[in-house]
Each structure stands twice: as C-alpha cells, then as structure tokens.
Short mmCIF file of N, CA, C and O in Angstrom, two decimals:
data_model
loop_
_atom_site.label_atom_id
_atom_site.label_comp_id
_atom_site.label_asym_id
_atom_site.label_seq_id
_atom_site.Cartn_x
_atom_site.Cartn_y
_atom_site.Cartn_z
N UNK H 1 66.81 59.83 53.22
CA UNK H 1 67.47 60.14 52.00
C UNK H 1 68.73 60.96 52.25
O UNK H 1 69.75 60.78 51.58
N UNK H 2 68.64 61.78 53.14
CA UNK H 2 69.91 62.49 53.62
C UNK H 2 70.56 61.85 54.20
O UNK H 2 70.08 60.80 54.62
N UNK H 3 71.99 62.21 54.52
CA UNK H 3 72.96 61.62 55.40
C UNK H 3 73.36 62.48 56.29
O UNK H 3 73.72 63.62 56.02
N UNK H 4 73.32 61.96 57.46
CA UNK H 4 73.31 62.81 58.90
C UNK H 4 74.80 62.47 59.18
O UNK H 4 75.43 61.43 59.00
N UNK H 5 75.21 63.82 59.75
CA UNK H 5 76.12 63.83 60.81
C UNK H 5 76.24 62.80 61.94
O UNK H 5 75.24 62.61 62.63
N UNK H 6 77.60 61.97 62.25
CA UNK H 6 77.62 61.19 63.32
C UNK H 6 77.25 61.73 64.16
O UNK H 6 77.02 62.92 63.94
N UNK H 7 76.95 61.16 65.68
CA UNK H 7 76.80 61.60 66.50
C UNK H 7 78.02 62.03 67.47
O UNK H 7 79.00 61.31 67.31
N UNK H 8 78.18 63.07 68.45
CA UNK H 8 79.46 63.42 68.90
C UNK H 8 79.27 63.34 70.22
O UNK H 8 78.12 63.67 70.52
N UNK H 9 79.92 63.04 71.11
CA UNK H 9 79.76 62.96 72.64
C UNK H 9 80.31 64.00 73.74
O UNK H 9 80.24 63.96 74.97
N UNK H 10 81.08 65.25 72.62
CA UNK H 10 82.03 65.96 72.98
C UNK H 10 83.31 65.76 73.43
O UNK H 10 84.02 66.74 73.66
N UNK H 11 83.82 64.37 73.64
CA UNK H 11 84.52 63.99 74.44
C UNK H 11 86.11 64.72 73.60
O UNK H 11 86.11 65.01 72.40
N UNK H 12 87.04 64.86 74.28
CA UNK H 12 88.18 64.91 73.58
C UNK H 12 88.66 63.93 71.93
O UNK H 12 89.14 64.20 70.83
N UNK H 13 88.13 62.65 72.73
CA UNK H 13 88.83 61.51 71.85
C UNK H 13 88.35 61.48 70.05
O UNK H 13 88.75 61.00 68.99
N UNK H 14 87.27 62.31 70.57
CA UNK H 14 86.50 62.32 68.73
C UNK H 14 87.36 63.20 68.51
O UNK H 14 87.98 62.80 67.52
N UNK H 15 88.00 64.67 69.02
CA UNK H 15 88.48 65.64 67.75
C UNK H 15 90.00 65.07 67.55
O UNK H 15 90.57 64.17 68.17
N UNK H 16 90.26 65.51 66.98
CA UNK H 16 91.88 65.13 65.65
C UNK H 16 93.09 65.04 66.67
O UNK H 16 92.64 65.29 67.78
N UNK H 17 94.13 64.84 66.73
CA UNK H 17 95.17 65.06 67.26
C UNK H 17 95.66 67.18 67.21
O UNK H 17 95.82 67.97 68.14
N UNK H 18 95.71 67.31 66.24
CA UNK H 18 95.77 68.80 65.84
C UNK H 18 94.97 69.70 66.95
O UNK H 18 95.33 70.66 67.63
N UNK H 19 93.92 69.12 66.87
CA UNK H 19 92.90 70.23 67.40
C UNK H 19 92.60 69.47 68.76
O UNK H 19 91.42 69.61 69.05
N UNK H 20 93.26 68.73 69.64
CA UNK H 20 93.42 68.37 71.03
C UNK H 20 94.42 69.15 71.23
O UNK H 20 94.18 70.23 71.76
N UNK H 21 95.76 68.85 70.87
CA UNK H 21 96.92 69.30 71.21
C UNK H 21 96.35 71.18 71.09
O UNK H 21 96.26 71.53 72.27
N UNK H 22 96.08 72.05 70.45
CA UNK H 22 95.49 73.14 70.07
C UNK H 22 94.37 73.59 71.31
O UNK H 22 94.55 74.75 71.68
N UNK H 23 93.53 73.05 71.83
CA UNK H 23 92.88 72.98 72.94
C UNK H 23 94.03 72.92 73.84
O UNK H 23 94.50 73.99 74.22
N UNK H 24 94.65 71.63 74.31
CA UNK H 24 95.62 72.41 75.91
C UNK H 24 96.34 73.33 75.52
O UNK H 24 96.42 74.16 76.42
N UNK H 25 97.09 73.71 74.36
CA UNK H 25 97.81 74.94 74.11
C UNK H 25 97.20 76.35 74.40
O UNK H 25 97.92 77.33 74.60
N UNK H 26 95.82 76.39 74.39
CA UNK H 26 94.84 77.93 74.32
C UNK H 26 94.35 77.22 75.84
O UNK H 26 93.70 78.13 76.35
N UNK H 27 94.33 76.52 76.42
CA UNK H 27 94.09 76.29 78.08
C UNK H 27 95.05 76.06 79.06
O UNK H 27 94.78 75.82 80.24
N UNK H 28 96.65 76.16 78.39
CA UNK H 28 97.27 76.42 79.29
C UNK H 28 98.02 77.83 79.07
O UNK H 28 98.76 78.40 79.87
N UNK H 29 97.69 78.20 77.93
CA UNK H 29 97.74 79.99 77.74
C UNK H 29 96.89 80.90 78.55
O UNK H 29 97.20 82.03 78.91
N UNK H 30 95.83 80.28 78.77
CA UNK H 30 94.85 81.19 79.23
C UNK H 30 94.94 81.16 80.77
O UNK H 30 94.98 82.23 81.38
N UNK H 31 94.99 79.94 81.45
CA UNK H 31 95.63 79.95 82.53
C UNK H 31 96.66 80.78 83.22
O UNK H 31 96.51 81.56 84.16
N UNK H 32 98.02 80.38 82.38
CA UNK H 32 99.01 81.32 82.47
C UNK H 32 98.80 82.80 82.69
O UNK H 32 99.32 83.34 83.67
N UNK H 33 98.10 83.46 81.86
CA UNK H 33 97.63 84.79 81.51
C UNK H 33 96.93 85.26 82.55
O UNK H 33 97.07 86.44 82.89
N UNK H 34 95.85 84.21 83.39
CA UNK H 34 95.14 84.47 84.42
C UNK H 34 96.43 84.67 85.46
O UNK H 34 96.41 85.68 86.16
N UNK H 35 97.04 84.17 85.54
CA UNK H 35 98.08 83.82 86.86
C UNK H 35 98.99 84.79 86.42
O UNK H 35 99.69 85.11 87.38
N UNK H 36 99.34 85.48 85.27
CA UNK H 36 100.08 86.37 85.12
C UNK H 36 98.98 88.10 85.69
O UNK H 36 99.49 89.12 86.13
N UNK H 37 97.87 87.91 85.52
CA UNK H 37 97.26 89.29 85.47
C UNK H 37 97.01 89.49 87.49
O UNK H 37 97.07 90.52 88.15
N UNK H 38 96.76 88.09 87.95
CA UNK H 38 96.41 88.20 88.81
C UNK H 38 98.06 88.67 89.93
O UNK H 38 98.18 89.53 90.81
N UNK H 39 98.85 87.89 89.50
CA UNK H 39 100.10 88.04 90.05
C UNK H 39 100.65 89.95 90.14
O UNK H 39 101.33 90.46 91.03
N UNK H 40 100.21 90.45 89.23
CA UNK H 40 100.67 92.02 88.79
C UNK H 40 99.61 92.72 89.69
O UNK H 40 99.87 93.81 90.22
N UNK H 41 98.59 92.19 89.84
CA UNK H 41 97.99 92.62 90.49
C UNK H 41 97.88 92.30 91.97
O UNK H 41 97.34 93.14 92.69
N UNK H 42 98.21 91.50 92.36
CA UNK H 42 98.63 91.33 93.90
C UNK H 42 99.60 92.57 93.90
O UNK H 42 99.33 93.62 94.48
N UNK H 43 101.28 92.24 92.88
CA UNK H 43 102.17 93.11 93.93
C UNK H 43 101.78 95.05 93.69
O UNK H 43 102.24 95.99 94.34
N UNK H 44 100.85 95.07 92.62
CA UNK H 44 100.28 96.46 92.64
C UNK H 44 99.85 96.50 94.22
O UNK H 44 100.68 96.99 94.98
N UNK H 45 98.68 96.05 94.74
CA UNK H 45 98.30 96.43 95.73
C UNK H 45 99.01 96.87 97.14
O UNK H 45 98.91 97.83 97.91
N UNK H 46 100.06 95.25 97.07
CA UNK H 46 101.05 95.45 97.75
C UNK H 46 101.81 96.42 97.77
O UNK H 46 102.08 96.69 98.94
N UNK H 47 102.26 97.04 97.09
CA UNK H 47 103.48 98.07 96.89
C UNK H 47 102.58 99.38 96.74
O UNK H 47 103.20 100.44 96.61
N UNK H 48 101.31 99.42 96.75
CA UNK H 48 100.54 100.80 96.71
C UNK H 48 100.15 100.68 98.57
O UNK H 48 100.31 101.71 99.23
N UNK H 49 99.82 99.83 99.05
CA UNK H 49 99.41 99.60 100.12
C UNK H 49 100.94 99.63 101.52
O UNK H 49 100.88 99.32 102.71
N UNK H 50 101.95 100.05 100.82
CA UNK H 50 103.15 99.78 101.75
C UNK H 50 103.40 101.13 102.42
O UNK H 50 103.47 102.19 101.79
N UNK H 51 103.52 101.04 103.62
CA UNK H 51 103.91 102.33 104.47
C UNK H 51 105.46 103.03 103.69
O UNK H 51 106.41 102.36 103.29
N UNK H 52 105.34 104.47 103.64
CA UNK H 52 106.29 105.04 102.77
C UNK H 52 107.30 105.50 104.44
O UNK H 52 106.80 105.58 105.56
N UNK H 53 108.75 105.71 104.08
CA UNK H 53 108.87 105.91 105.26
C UNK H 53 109.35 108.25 105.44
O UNK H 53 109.84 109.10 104.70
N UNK H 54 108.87 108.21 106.61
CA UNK H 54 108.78 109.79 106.47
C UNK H 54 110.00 110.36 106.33
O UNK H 54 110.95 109.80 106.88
N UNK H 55 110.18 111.34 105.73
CA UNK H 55 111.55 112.24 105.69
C UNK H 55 111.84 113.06 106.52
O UNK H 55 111.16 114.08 106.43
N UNK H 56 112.58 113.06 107.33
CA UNK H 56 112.64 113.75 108.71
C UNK H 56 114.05 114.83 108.45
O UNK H 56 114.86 114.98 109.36
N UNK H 57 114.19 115.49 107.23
CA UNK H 57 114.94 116.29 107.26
C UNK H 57 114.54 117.60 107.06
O UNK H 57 113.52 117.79 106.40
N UNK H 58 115.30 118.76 107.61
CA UNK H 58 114.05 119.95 107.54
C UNK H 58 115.61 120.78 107.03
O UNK H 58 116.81 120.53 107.11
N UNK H 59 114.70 121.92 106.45
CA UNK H 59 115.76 122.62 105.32
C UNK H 59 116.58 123.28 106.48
O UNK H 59 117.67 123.78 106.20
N UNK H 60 116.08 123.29 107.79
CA UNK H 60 117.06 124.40 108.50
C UNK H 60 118.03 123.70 109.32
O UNK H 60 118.81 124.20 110.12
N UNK H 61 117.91 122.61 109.07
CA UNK H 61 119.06 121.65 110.01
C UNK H 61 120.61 121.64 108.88
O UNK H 61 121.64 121.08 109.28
N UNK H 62 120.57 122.21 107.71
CA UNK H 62 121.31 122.92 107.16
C UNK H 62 121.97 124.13 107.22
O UNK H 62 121.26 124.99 107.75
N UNK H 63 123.06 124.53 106.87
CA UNK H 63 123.87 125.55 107.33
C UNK H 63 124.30 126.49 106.41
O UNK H 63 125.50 126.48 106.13
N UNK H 64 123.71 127.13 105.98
CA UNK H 64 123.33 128.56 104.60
C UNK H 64 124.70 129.85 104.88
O UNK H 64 124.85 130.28 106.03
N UNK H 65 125.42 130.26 103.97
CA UNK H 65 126.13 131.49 104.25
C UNK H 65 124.82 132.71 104.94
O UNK H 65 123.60 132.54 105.00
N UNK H 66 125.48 133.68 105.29
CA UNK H 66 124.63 134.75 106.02
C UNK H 66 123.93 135.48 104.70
O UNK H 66 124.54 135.89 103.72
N UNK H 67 122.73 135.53 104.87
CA UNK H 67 121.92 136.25 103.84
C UNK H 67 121.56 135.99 102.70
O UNK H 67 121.31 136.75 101.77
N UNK H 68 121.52 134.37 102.80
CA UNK H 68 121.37 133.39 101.60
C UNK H 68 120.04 133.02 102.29
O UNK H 68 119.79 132.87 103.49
N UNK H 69 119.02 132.86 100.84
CA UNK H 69 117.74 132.85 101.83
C UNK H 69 117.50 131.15 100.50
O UNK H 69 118.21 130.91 99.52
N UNK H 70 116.45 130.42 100.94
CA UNK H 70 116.18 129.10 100.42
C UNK H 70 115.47 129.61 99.62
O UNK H 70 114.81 130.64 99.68
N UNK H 71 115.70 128.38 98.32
CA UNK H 71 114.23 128.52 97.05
C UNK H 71 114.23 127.31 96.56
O UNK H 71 113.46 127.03 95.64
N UNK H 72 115.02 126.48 97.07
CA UNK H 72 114.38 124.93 96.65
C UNK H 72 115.18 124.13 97.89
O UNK H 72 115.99 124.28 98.81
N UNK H 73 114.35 123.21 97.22
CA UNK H 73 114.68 122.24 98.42
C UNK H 73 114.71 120.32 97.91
O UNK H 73 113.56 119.94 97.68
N UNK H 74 115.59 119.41 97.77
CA UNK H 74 115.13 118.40 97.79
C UNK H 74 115.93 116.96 98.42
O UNK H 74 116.55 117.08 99.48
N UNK H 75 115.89 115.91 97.87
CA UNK H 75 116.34 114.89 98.50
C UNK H 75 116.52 113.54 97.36
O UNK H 75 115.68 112.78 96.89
N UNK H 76 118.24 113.66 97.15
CA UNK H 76 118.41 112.84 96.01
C UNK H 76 119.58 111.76 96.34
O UNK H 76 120.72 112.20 96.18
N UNK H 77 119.46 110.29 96.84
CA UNK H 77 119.83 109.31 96.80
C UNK H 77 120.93 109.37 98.22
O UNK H 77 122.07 108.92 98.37
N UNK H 78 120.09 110.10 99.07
CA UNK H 78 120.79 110.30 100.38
C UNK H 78 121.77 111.43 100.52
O UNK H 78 122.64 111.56 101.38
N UNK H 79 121.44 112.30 99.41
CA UNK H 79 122.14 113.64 99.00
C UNK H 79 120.71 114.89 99.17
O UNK H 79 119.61 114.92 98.62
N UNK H 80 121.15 115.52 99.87
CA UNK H 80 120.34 116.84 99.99
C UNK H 80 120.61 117.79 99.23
O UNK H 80 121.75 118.24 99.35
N UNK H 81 119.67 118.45 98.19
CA UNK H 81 120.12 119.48 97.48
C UNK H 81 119.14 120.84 97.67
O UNK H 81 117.95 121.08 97.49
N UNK H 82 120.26 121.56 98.11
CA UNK H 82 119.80 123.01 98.45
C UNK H 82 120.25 123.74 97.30
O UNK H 82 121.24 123.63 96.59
N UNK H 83 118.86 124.83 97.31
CA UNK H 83 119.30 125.82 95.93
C UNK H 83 118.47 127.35 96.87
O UNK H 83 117.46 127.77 97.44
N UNK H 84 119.98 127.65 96.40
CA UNK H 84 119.90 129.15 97.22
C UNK H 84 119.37 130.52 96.57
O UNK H 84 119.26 130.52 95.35
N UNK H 85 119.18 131.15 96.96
CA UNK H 85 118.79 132.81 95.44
C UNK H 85 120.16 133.52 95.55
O UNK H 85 120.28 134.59 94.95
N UNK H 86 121.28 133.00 96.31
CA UNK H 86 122.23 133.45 95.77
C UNK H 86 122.77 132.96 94.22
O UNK H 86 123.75 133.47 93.67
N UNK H 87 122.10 132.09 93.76
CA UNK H 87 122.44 131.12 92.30
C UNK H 87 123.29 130.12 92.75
O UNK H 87 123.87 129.59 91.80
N UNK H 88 123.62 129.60 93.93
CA UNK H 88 124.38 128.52 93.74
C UNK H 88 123.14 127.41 94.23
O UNK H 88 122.05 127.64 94.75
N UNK H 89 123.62 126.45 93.93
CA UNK H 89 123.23 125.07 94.20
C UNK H 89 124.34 124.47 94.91
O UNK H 89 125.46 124.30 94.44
N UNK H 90 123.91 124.14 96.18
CA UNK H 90 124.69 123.33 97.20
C UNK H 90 124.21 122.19 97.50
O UNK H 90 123.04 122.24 97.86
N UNK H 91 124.89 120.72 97.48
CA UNK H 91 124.98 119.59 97.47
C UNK H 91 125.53 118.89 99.38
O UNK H 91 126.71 118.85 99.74
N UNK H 92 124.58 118.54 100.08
CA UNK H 92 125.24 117.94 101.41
C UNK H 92 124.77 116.80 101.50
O UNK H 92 123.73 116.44 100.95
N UNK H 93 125.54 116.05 102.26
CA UNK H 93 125.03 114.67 102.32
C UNK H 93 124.43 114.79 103.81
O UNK H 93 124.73 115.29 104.89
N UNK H 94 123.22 113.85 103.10
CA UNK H 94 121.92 113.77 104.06
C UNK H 94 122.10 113.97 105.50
O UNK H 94 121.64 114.80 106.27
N UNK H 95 123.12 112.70 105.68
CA UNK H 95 123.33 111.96 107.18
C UNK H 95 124.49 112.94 108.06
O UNK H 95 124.14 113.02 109.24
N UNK H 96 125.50 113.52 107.84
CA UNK H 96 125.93 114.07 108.39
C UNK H 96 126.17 115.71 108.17
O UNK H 96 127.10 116.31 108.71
N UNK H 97 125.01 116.46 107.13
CA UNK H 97 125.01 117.52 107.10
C UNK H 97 126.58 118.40 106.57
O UNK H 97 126.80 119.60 106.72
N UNK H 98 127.48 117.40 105.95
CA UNK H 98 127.93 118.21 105.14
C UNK H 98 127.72 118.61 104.15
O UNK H 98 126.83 118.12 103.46
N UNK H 99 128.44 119.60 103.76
CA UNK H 99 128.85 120.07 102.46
C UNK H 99 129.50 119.25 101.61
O UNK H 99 130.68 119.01 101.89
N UNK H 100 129.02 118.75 100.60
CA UNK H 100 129.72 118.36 99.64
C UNK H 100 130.15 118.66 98.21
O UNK H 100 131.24 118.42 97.68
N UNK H 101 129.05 119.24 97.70
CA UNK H 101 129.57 120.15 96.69
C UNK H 101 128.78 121.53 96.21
O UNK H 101 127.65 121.66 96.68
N UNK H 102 129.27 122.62 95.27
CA UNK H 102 127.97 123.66 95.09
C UNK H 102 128.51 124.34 93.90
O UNK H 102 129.59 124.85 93.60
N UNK H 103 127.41 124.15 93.35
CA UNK H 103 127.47 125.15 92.05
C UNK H 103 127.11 126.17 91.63
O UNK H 103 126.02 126.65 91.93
N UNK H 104 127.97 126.74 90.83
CA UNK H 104 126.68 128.14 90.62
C UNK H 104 126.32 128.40 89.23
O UNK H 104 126.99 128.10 88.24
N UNK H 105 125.11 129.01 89.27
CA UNK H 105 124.15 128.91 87.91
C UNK H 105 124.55 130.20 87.37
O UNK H 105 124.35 131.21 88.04
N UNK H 106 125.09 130.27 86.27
CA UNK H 106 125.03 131.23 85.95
C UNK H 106 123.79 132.04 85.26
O UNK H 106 123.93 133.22 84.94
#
C-alpha cells in the first residue's frame, strides 16, 4: 500500500548535476586545505629545525672613550649598537668596527 523509495546504488550518476558538481567542489577543497596545512607545516619544522648561525661579536672588540663603561649591547642589520652610561648611544658597523654614528640621550 505504501510507496517505497527507489533503490540507490550510491553511485555518482543517480545524484543531480548540482549536487555532483557540489561533491568535487567540497573534495577538491578539502584536498587543497590538506596540502595547504600540511605544506605550513613542513616549512614550520624546517625553519624551526635550521642551524641559527652564531654571533661572534663581543662588546670589547669595540673601542669605548676612557671611562665609558657598557649597559647595552646589540646587533641591528649588520650595525652594532652600543649604549654607554655616558648617555650616548654609539652606532658601528659590524664588519669593520667603525664608528658610525652616536647619539646622546638626553
């Protein structure tokens, strides 16, 4: 007395055009997404896993007026910046230990 549902085979060819096309769209999204998460995550490892290279500059291979004692110290784009407790800030470049510029704080 009832009327039954056809039978379905799962196959692609029974669902609609709409909802095929809709299926590879959410399976080649999801793909993508895999290959995008996995990709970020390779060069994470990579780039956490990479030898850093050491800084081989030491504050005293610098050349301080007499009785200027150090209170900072750093290393900015191949520029060395020394900061003295006299209040200036002195600027040398890395590689050949000059002087290049210095300021003072007031």
């Amino acid at each position: 007395m009832g009327v039954e549902p056809p039978e379905t085979s799962g196959t692609e060819g029974d669902l609609p055009p709409q909802l095929r096309w809709l299926k590879r769209l959410v399976t080649v999204l999801t793909v993508s997404m895999i290959g995008g998460v996995l990709a970020i995550t390779v060069l994470l490892v990579i780039r956490l896993n990479a030898d850093t290279a050491p800084v081989v500059i030491a504050p005293g291979d610098f050349v301080l007026p007499e009785g200027v004692g150090l209170v900072g110290f750093s290393i900015v784009d191949g520029r060395t910046v020394i900061v003295g407790d006299d209040g200036v800030i002195r600027i040398y470049d890395s590689e050949s230990r000059v002087l290049m510029r210095d300021f003072t704080i007031d």
